[in-house]
Every structure is written in structure tokens, then in C-alpha cells.
CSV table of C-alpha atoms in Angstrom, one decimal:
chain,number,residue,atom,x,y,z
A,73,UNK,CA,-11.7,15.9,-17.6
A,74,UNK,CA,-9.1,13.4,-17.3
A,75,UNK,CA,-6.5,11.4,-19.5
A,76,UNK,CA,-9.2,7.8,-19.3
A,77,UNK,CA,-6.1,5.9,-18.1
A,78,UNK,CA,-6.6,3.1,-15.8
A,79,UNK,CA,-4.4,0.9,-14.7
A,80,UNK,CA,-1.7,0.6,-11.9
A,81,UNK,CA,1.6,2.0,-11.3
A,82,UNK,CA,3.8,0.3,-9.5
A,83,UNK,CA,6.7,3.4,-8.8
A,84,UNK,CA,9.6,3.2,-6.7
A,85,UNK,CA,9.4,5.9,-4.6
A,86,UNK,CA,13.0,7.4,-3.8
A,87,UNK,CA,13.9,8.9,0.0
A,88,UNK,CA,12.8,12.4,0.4
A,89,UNK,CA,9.4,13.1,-1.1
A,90,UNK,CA,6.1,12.1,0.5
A,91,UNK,CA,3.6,9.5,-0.7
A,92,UNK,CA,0.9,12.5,-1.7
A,93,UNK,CA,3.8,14.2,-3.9
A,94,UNK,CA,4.2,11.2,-5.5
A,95,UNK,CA,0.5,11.2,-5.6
A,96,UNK,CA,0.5,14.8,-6.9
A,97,UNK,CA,3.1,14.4,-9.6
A,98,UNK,CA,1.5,11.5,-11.2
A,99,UNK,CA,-2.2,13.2,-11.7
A,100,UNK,CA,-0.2,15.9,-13.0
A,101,UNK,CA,2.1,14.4,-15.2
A,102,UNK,CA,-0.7,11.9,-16.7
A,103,UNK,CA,-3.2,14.8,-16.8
A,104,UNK,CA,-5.5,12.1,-14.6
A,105,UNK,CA,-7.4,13.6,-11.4
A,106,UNK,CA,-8.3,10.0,-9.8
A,107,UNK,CA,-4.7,8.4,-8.6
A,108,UNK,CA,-4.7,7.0,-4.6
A,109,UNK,CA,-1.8,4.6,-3.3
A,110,UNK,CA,-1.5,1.4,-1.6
A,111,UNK,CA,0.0,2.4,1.7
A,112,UNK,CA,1.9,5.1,2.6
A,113,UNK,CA,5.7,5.5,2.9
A,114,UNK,CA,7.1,7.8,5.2
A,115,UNK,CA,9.3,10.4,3.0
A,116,UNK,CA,12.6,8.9,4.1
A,117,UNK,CA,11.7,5.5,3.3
A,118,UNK,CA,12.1,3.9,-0.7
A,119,UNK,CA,10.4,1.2,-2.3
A,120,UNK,CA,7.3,0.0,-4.0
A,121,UNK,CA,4.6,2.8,-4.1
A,122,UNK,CA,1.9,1.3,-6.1
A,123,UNK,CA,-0.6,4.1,-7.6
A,124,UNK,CA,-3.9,3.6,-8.7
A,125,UNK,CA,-5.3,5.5,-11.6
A,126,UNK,CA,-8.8,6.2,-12.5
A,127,UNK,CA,-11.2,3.1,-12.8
A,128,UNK,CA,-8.0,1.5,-11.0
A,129,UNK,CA,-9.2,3.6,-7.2
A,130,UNK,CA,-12.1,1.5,-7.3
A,131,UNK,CA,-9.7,-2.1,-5.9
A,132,UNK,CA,-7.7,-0.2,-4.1
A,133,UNK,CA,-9.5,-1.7,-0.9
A,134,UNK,CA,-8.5,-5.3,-2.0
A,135,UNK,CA,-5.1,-4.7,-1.8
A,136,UNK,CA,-5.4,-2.2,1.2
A,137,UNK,CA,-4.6,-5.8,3.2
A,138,UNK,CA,-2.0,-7.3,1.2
A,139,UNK,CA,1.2,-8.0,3.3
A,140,UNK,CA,4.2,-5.9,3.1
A,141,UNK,CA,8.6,-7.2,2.3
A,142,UNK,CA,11.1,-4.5,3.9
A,143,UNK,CA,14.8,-4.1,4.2
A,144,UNK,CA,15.5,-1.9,6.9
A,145,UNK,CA,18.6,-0.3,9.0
A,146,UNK,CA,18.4,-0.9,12.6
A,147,UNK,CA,21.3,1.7,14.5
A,148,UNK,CA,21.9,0.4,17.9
A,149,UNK,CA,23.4,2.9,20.9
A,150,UNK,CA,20.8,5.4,20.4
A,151,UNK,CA,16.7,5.8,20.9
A,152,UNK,CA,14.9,8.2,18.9
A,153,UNK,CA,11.9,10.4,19.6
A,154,UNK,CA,10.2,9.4,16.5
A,155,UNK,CA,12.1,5.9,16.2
A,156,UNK,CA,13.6,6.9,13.0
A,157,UNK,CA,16.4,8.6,12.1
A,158,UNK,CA,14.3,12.0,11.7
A,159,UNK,CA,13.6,12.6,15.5
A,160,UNK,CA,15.4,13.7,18.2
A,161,UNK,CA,18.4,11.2,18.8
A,162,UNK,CA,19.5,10.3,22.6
A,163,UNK,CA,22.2,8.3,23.0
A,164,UNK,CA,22.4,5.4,25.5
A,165,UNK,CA,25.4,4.7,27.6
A,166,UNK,CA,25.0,0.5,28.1
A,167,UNK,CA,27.2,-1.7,25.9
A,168,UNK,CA,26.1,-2.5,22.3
A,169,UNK,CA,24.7,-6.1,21.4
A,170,UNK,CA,26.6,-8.2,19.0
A,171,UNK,CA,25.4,-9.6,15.9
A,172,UNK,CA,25.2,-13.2,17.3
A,173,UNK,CA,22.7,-11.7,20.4
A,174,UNK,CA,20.9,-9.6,18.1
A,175,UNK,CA,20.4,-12.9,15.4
A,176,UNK,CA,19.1,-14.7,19.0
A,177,UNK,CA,16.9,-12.1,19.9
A,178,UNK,CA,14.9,-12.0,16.4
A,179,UNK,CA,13.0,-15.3,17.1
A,180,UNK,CA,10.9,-13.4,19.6
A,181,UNK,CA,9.9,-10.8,17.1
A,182,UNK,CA,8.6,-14.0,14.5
A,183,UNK,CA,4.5,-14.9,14.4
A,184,UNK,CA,2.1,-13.6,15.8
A,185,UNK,CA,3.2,-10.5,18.2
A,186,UNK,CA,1.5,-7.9,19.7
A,187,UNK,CA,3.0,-4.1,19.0
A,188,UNK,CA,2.6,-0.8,20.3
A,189,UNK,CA,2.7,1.6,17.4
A,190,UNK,CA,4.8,4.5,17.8
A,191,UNK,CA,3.9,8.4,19.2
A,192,UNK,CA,4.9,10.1,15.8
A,193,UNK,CA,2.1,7.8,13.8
A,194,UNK,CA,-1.3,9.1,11.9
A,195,UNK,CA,-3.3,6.9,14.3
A,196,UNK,CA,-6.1,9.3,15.4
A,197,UNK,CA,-6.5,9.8,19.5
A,198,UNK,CA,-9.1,11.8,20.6
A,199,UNK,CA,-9.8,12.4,17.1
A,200,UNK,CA,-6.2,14.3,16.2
A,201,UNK,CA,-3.6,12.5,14.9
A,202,UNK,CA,-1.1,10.9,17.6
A,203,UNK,CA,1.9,12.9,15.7
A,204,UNK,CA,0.0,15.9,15.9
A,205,UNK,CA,0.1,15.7,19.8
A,206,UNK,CA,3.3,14.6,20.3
A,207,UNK,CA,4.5,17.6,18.8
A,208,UNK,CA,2.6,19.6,20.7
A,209,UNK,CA,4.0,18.1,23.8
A,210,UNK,CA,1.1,16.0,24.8
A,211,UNK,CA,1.3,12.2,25.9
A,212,UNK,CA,0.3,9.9,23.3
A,213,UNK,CA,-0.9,6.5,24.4
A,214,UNK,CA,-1.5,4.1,22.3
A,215,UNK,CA,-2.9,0.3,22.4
A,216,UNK,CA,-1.1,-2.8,20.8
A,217,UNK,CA,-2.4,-4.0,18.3
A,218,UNK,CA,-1.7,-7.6,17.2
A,219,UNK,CA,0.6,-8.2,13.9
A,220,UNK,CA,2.2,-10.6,12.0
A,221,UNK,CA,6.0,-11.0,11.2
A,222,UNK,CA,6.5,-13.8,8.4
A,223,UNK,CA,10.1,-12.9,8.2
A,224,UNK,CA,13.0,-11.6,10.0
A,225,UNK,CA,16.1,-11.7,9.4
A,226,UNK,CA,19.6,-10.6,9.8
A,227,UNK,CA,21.1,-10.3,6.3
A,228,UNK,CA,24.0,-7.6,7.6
A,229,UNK,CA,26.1,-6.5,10.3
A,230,UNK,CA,28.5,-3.2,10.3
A,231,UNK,CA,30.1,-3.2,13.8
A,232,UNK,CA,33.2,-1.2,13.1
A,233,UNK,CA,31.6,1.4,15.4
A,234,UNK,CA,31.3,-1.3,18.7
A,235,UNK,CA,29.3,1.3,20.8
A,236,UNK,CA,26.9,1.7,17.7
A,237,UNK,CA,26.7,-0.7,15.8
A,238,UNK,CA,23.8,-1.5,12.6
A,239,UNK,CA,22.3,-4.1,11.6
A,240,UNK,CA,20.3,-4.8,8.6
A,241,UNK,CA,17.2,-6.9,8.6
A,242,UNK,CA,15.4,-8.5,6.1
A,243,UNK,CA,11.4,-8.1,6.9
A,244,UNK,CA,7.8,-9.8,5.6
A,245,UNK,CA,4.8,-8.8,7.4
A,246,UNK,CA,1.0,-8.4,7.4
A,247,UNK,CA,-0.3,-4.9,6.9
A,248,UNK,CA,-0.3,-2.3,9.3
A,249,UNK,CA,3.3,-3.4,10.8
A,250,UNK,CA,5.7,-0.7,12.1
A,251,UNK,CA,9.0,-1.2,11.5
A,252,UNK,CA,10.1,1.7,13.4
A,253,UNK,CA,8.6,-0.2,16.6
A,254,UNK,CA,10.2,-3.2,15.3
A,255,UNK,CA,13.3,-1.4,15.8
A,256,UNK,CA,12.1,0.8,18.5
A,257,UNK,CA,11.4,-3.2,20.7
A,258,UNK,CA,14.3,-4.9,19.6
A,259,UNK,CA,16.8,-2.6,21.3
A,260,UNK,CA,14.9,-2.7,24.1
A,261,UNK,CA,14.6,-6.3,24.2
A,262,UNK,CA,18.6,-6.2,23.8
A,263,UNK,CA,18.9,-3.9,27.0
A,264,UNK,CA,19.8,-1.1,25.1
A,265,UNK,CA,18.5,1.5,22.6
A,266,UNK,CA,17.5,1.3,18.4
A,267,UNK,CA,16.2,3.2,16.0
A,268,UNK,CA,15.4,2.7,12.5
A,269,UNK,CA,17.9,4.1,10.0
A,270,UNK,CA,16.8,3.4,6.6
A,271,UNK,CA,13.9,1.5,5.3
A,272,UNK,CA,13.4,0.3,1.3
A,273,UNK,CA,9.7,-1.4,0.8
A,274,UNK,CA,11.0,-4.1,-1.2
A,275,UNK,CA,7.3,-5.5,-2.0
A,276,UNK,CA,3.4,-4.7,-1.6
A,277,UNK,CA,1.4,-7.8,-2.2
A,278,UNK,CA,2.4,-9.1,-5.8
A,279,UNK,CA,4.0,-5.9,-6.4
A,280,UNK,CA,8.0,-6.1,-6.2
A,281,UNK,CA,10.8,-3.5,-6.5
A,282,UNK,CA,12.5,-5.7,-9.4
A,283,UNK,CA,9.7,-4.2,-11.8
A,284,UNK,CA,8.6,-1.0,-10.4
A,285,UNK,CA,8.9,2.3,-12.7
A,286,UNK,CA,11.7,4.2,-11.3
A,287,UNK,CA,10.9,8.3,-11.1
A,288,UNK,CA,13.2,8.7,-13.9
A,289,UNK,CA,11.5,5.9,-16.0
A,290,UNK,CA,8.0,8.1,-15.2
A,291,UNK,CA,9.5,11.7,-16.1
A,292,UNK,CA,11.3,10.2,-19.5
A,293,UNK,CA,8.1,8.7,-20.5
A,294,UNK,CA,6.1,11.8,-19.4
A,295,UNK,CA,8.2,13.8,-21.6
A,296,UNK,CA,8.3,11.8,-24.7
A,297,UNK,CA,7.2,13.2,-28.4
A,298,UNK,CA,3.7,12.6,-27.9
A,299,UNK,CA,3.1,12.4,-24.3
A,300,UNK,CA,2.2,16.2,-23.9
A,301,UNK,CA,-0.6,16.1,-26.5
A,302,UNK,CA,-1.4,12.4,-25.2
A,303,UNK,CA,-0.6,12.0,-21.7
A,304,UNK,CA,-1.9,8.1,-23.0
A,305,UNK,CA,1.3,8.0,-24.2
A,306,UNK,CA,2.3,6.6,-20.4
A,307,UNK,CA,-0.5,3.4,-20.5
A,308,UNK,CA,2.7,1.6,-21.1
A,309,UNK,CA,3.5,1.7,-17.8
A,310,UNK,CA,0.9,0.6,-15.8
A,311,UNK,CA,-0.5,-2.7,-15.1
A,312,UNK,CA,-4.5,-3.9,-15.8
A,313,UNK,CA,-7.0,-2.6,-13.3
A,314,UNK,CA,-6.9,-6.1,-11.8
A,315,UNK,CA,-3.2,-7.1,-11.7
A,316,UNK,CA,-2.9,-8.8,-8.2
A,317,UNK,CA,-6.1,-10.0,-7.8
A,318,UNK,CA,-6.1,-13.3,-9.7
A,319,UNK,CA,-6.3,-15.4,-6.7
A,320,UNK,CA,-10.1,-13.8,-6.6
A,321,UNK,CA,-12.7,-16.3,-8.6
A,322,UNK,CA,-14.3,-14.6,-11.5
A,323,UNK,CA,-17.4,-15.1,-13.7
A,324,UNK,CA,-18.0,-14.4,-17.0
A,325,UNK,CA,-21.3,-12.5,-18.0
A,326,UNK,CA,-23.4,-12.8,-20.9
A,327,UNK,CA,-24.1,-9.8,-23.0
A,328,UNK,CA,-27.9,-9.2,-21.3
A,329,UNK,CA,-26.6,-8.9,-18.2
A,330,UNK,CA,-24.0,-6.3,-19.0
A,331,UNK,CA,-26.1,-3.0,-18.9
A,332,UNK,CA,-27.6,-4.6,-15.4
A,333,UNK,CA,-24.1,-4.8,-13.7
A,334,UNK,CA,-23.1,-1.8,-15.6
A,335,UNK,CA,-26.2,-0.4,-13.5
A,336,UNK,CA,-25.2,-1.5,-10.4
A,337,UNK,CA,-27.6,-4.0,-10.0
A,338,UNK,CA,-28.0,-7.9,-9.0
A,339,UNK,CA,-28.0,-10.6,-11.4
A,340,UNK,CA,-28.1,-14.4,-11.0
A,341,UNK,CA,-25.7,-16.6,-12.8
A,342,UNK,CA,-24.9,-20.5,-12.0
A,343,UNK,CA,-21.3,-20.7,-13.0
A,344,UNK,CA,-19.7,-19.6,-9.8
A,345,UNK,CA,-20.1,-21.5,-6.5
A,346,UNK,CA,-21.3,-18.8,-4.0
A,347,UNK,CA,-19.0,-17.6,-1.2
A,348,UNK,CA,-18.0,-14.7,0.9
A,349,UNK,CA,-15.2,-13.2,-0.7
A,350,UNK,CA,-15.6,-10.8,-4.2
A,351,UNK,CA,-15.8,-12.2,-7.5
A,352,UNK,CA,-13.9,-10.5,-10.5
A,353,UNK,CA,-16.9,-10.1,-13.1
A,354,UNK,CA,-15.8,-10.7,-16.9
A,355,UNK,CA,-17.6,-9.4,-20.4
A,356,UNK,CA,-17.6,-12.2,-22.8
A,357,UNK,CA,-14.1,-10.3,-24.6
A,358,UNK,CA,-12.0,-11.0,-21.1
A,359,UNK,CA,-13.1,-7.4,-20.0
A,360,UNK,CA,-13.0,-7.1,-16.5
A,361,UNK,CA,-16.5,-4.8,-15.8
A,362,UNK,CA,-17.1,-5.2,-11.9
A,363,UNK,CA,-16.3,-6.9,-8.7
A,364,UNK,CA,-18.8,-8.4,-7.0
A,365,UNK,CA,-19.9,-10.0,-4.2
A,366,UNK,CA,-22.9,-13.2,-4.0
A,367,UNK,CA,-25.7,-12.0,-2.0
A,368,UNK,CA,-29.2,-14.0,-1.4
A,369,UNK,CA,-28.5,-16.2,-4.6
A,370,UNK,CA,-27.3,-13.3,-6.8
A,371,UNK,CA,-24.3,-11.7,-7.8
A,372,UNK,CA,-24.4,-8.1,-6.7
A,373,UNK,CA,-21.6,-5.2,-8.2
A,374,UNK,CA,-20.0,-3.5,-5.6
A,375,UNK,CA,-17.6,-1.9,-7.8
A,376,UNK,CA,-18.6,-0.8,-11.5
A,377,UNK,CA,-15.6,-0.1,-14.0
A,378,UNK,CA,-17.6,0.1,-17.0
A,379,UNK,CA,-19.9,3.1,-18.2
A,380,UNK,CA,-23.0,2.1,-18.8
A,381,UNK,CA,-22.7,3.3,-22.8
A,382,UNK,CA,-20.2,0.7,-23.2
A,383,UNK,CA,-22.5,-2.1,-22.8
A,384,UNK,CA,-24.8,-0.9,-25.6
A,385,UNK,CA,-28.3,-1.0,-24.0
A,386,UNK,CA,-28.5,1.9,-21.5
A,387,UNK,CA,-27.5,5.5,-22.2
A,388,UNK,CA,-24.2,6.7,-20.5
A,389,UNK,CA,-24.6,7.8,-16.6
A,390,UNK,CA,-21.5,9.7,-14.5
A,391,UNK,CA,-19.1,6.8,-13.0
A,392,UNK,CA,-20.1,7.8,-9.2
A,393,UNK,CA,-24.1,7.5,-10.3
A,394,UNK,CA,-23.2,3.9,-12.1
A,395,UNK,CA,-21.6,2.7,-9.1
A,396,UNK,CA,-24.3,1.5,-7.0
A,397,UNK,CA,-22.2,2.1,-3.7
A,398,UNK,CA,-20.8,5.2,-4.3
A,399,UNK,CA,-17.3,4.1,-4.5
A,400,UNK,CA,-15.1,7.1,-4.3
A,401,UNK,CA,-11.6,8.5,-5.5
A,402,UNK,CA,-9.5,6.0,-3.1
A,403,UNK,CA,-6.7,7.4,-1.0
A,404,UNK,CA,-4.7,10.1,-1.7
């Protein structure tokens, strides 16, 4: 039946598990069914791994786009099958780069670049997953797609190996980036070979490692006095529904148009300037009940976070049936 906790978790994930165990652990430690993520991490990667729980799945489309902070290792002397440290590691005879050549070469990696994502990817081709076919043998091409690096920087250099050395790189970019091609291309672009080593997601959106839960923080909380009788007992750590969207506009309803919105259904109000992009829709108390988009002169709910019930007017209705647009479960 569920815990009724909503909220987000912003967990740093630690290198080894995978985004879904992270996924699993939480709905089973909070006794709550409906968790998705932000944007996967591959399982040797750390970082910012912010969960969504129950209502919470409903936004996590809006932040689906939010750009991404990295630190990552970059080895030089070596090109990987996978362009991590998990594949298959050739090495490549050519002289390393130094750190000053490698600090030059970063400009051309800045803006606006186009990328070629890597082999070992989820990108479907064909309808199978490019990984999938790469271990199978097959060829995987891939288009570029067009991304953009904020940020890149070289914050350290460990050259006491000269034919391999590392460098570590400081990275913002929009969503969607890889940073294994990042590191894949610059040793390339160096006329030699890179792969990436090591990768910590220092921040998703408005979400930053500083204040993430740590997996120790999650377990200690999960096993507290009351938590297994009330797995409430862990709303302390997560965030309002709507942390991270406050750059969205938002309108506050009066009570008579609550069980309409709670509905799913259009209703006009004049103290929002129409636009394009969605609208955080408020109760009178500062409860955040739906986002919403303007449409023909009204304001229509695409997603519903209240049960109809709890506006007093309409009897309660499942959460899929009171979401007009059959919002789903989010990610997993």
C-alpha cells in the first residue's frame, strides 16, 4: 500500500551498486513502491543520485533536463573498449601528453560540441540497446548528437607514471553528456589514447553532493526506534515535492477551484501571465496541488499531487484516475 512519503532524496550513491539498486533499496527500506531517479549513474561512478518518492515521480520530467557538475579521472596511454575503466584496456605505444598540452587542448571541448556517444551506452539501435550489441560482437554506430560543456577544467595532474599519466578534470554540462567520450575524444585529440577512470557526479540541477544523504545516513535512519513500525520515520530526509523548481511561476488557487484541479480539469484564473512553460499550482495554505500548463486562456493540470478527498468537495478517486494524463511511476 505504501508508506504516503513524498518528497525527494538526494543520496550519494557510492561506486559499485547500480542506479536501480539504489532504486530497490529505497522502496524497500521506506516501505514506498513509487521511487524513480534523475539520471542514471553507471555503477562505478559516485555522486548525487536524486530519488523521487511517491507524489514526488510525478516532476521527475522537469528535472529530467537539468544540467549535470562532474569530477572525473581521465588515464592517458591506454583506450578502452567501453571507455571506462571497466572494458577491455589496450595500451597505446605514442608518447603521453603533458599537463600544459592537455590544459591547451580543453578549449576545444568548451560550448557547444557535437559528440558521438559511446558503443557500451543504453541508446537503442535497431530497437536493442547499443551495449547489448556490442557485446554480442556486432558494430554499433552511433550519430552525434549536439551537447553543451559549460565547464572544463583541469584541476589535477599525477604524471609520475610519464607514459600514463592522469588527469583530473572538473566538468558542467547539459544533460545527456558522456563523459566517457569526453575522455574517449580528448586523447584522441592529443594523438594518443584515454579513458575515463573515475567519475563522482558532484551536482544534478540544484541538487549538490555537499547535502546529499550519504548510504549510511539512509540505513541509520532506516533503522531507528520507530522507523520499522513507521518507515515515516525517514520524511526527515527528503526534500518537498517541488524542491528545484522554484524558478517555475506559480498561482495560487482559490478553494472552488481545488476539487476541479484535483479532477484534472481546466480552470481560468487572472493572476498569472500566460506562457509556455508549467506553472506550479498552490492551495491557499502554500500546498503545492498540481503543475500546470496555460492552454486556450485556462490553466490545465498536467500533473495532480492531491487526492481528490483532500479538497473536500469530491469523493476520493485512485491517484492514476485523478491524474488527467495518466502520469505514471517515473523511472526506475
Amino acid at each position: 500500500a505504501g508508506s504516503g512519503l513524498d518528497g525527494i532524496l538526494v543520496l550519494a550513491k557510492p561506486p559499485g551498486p547500480t542506479s536501480h539498486d539504489m532504486v530497490s533499496l529505497v522502496r524497500r527500506i521506506s516501505a514506498t513502491r513509487r521511487v524513480g531517479h534523475g539520471g542514471t549513474l553507471d555503477p562505478f561512478a559516485s555522486g548525487v543520485l536524486p530519488l523521487f518518492l511517491g507524489r514526488a515521480t510525478r516532476v521527475v520530467e522537469y528535472h529530467l533536463g537539468d544540467e549535470k557538475a562532474y569530477r572525473a579521472t581521465v588515464c592517458f596511454g591506454a583506450a578502452s573498449t567501453t571507455d571506462d575503466l571497466e572494458g577491455e584496456l589496450t595500451p597505446f605505444p605514442g608518447p603521453a601528453p603533458d599537463r600544459a598540452t592537455v590544459e591547451a587542448t580543453l578549449g576545444a571541448f568548451r560550448g557547444s560540441i557535437e559528440q558521438t556517444p559511446p558503443a557500451y551506452s543504453a541508446i537503442k539501435v535497431a530497437g536493442r540497446r547499443a551495449y547489448a550489441v556490442a557485446r554480442a560482437g556486432g558494430t554499433v554506430e552511433l550519430r552525434p548528437r549536439t551537447v553543451t560543456i559549460g565547464r572544463l577544467d583541469l584541476v589535477d595532474w599525477d604524471g609520475s607514471d610519464p607514459e600514463r599519466p592522469v588527469a583530473t578534470v572538473e566538468v558542467e554540462c547539459s544533460a545527456g553528456t558522456y563523459i566517457r567520450a569526453i575522455a574517449r575524444d580528448l586523447g584522441a585529440a592529443l594523438g594518443n589514447a584515454a579513458y575515463l577512470g573515475a567519475l563522482v557526479r558532484t551536482a544534478s540541477g540544484p541538487f549538490r553532493l555537499e547535502t546529499a544523504v550519504s548510504l549510511d545516513a539512509l540505513r541509520q535512519a532506516a533503522d531507528g526506534d520507530s522507523a520499522d513500525d513507521d518507515p515515516a520515520a525517514l520524511a526527515g530526509l527528503l526534500l518537498p515535492v517541488d524542491a528545484g523548481l522554484e524558478a517555475l511561476a506559480s498561482v495560487t488557487l482559490v478553494a472552488a477551484d481545488l476539487p476541479r484541479v484535483a479532477r484534472g480539469q481546466a480552470v481560468r484564473t487572472t493572476s498569472a501571465e500566460p506562457g509556455e512553460a508549467p506553472v506550479r499550482l498552490f492551495d491557499e495554505a502554500g500546498r503545492l496541488v498540481a503543475i500546470g500548463r496555460w492552454r486556450g486562456g485556462t490553466l490545465l493540470p498536467d500533473k495532480v499531487l492531491v487526492d481528490a478527498a483532500s479538497t473536500g468537495d469530491l469523493p476520493d478517486r485512485p491517484a492514476h484516475e485523478a491524474d488527467a494524463h495518466g502520469v505514471g511511476d517515473g523511472p526506475a
